[in-house]
Every structure is written in structure tokens, then in C-alpha cells.
């Protein structure tokens, strides 16, 4: 199989980048990864993406932006699609990928919430979001036994939950049994295990503690820290 030269412009803690990394590993696609500092973006990067965001996929002399587009492209240039075949099912999967991005936005609101009230509001929003996922999900993967692009999108979300769980049980997935089964199934998948740096949860926890948010305050209280699996 011959591929164009692929370079993913990345960051270790970007859940949008991680979707693309899961895809690259899942489909065993030769590529290069370049990590940038988002707080100090290199000059060459400033010239490229219209939205100024990562991931970026350089394909030879061309550049793709937007993680969902990058994932579909990677899927399409390799054998064996991770998207359903029929237009309706494919469209539904795309919608749930978009929903995954929406969850990431609420999740950022959760870990950045400045007060107990706003934190609780975001916690409730996350509970509602996952109740929607629970109604659609099949298990062990999103679409039963077939690993799909939707699975690659939710894996980084659950890695964030590993860091939240290390602070306290916030009960977000308490009533979503299928989501919990899904989360465990994703954890076992080699492409997902290999998409994250080894001490990812510990490093993420350190970053969360530095955010000056309500969650940071909770994380700094030693009684909240439970063991990290
Ligand atoms: N919709 C974009 C979202 C990507 C995104 O938000 N990336 C963040 C990092 S996780 C970013 O590059 N932010 C720009 C910045 O921090 O300046 C996608 O799916 O690719």
C-alpha cells in the first residue's frame, strides 16, 4: 500500500488530535507527528490553518484541517472503512461525531468552571449528554462489534474522565451502564492504548490542577485524590 507523505501537527493533550492519532494507529498508516506548543505557536504554523487550530494533516504539499475531516480522509485512503456503508448510517455516525465535539466543549466548561455553581451546571449538562449517548450506543463499541470513527472520537473523552475520576467520583456516568462498558472496551484497544503518552492521566491531572478552576481547587485537596489505574 503506498501513501502520500503524511505529517500530523499535534499536541499530546489535544483530544481532537488524539482522534486522528487513533485512526493512524488503527489503520497502521505511516506518518510523522510534529508537536507544537499552543501557548507559543511557531511562526510557520501561524501561516497555515485558517482556524489556527490543531490537528493539521499535511498531505504532501496540501494541508487538511478539522479533525473529523482528517479522520474521514485517513479512513478513505486505507482499505476497510471504519464508517458504515449506507448513506443513512454514515450520516448518523457523522452526527454522533459532532455530538462528541459538543461533549468536549461542555467538558472544557466543566474543568474550567470558576465556581461551584457553574461546575455543577456543567456536570449536569454532561450527565444529560451521556444519557443521549446511552440511548444510541450498542456496545462493546458504538456500533456493536465494529470499531468505527465514532469510537476514535470518544476514546479521548474517556481519557479525560480517567483524570476526573482520579480527583473524585463526579457521578457523570453513574446511570449509563452501556457507556461504562464502552469506555472499558475502548481502553483495551491497542490503537487507543498507544495513542496516548504513558503517564497521560498523571500529566493531565497536573494540567487540570493548574487551571485555577473549581476542579483545580478540588484536585489540590489531597483527600480527593484517589488511585489512578
Ligand atoms: N473543531 C476543531 C477543534 C480543534 C481544537 O479546538 N484544537 C485546539 C487544541 S485541543 C486548538 O488548536 N486550539 C487553538 C489554541 O489553543 O490556540 C477540530 O475538530 O479539529
mmCIF file of N, CA, C and O and ligand atoms in Angstrom, residues 14-16 19 38 41 52-55 66-67, ligand 1:
data_model
loop_
_atom_site.group_PDB
_atom_site.id
_atom_site.type_symbol
_atom_site.label_atom_id
_atom_site.label_comp_id
_atom_site.label_asym_id
_atom_site.label_seq_id
_atom_site.Cartn_x
_atom_site.Cartn_y
_atom_site.Cartn_z
ATOM 1 N N UNK A 14 -4.345 17.259 23.212
ATOM 2 C CA UNK A 14 -5.500 17.737 22.427
ATOM 3 C C UNK A 14 -6.373 16.545 22.043
ATOM 4 O O UNK A 14 -5.952 15.669 21.286
ATOM 5 N N UNK A 15 -7.606 16.500 22.540
ATOM 6 C CA UNK A 15 -8.472 15.357 22.239
ATOM 7 C C UNK A 15 -8.873 15.271 20.765
ATOM 8 O O UNK A 15 -9.247 14.201 20.290
ATOM 9 N N UNK A 16 -8.751 16.401 20.050
ATOM 10 C CA UNK A 16 -9.061 16.377 18.602
ATOM 11 C C UNK A 16 -7.897 15.747 17.836
ATOM 12 O O UNK A 16 -8.099 15.002 16.884
ATOM 13 N N UNK A 19 -7.939 11.859 18.213
ATOM 14 C CA UNK A 19 -8.819 11.094 17.294
ATOM 15 C C UNK A 19 -8.034 10.665 16.068
ATOM 16 O O UNK A 19 -8.122 9.526 15.605
ATOM 17 N N UNK A 38 1.084 25.157 22.065
ATOM 18 C CA UNK A 38 -0.059 26.014 21.712
ATOM 19 C C UNK A 38 0.035 27.394 22.353
ATOM 20 O O UNK A 38 -0.536 28.358 21.856
ATOM 21 N N UNK A 41 2.879 29.393 19.621
ATOM 22 C CA UNK A 41 2.804 28.721 18.315
ATOM 23 C C UNK A 41 3.948 29.168 17.407
ATOM 24 O O UNK A 41 4.225 30.359 17.307
ATOM 25 N N UNK A 52 -6.469 28.367 12.866
ATOM 26 C CA UNK A 52 -5.379 28.473 13.845
ATOM 27 C C UNK A 52 -5.357 27.332 14.849
ATOM 28 O O UNK A 52 -4.833 27.468 15.955
ATOM 29 N N UNK A 53 -5.975 26.206 14.464
ATOM 30 C CA UNK A 53 -6.087 25.108 15.436
ATOM 31 C C UNK A 53 -5.409 23.844 14.944
ATOM 32 O O UNK A 53 -5.229 23.645 13.750
ATOM 33 N N UNK A 54 -5.074 22.982 15.902
ATOM 34 C CA UNK A 54 -4.619 21.638 15.575
ATOM 35 C C UNK A 54 -5.792 20.686 15.823
ATOM 36 O O UNK A 54 -6.694 21.039 16.603
ATOM 37 N N UNK A 55 -5.830 19.518 15.210
ATOM 38 C CA UNK A 55 -4.803 18.957 14.341
ATOM 39 C C UNK A 55 -4.807 19.567 12.946
ATOM 40 O O UNK A 55 -5.826 20.062 12.472
ATOM 41 N N UNK A 66 -9.374 20.457 10.639
ATOM 42 C CA UNK A 66 -10.606 19.901 11.221
ATOM 43 C C UNK A 66 -10.482 18.384 11.385
ATOM 44 O O UNK A 66 -10.382 17.621 10.411
ATOM 45 N N UNK A 67 -10.511 17.952 12.658
ATOM 46 C CA UNK A 67 -10.238 16.549 12.976
ATOM 47 C C UNK A 67 -11.205 15.567 12.302
ATOM 48 O O UNK A 67 -10.785 14.505 11.852
HETATM 49 N N1 LIG B 1 -13.005 21.776 15.504
HETATM 50 C C1 LIG B 1 -11.593 21.562 15.645
HETATM 51 C C2 LIG B 1 -11.222 21.818 17.085
HETATM 52 C C3 LIG B 1 -9.710 21.696 17.302
HETATM 53 C C4 LIG B 1 -9.258 22.430 18.561
HETATM 54 O O1 LIG B 1 -10.057 23.070 19.264
HETATM 55 N N2 LIG B 1 -7.960 22.350 18.835
HETATM 56 C C5 LIG B 1 -7.405 23.117 19.925
HETATM 57 C C6 LIG B 1 -6.448 22.287 20.764
HETATM 58 S S1 LIG B 1 -7.222 20.911 21.543
HETATM 59 C C7 LIG B 1 -6.592 24.251 19.347
HETATM 60 O O2 LIG B 1 -5.837 24.081 18.437
HETATM 61 N N3 LIG B 1 -6.771 25.435 19.918
HETATM 62 C C8 LIG B 1 -6.080 26.603 19.442
HETATM 63 C C9 LIG B 1 -5.408 27.336 20.503
HETATM 64 O O3 LIG B 1 -5.332 26.829 21.631
HETATM 65 O O4 LIG B 1 -4.927 28.424 20.220
HETATM 66 C C10 LIG B 1 -11.249 20.137 15.219
HETATM 67 O O5 LIG B 1 -12.110 19.254 15.357
HETATM 68 O O6 LIG B 1 -10.143 19.910 14.705
#
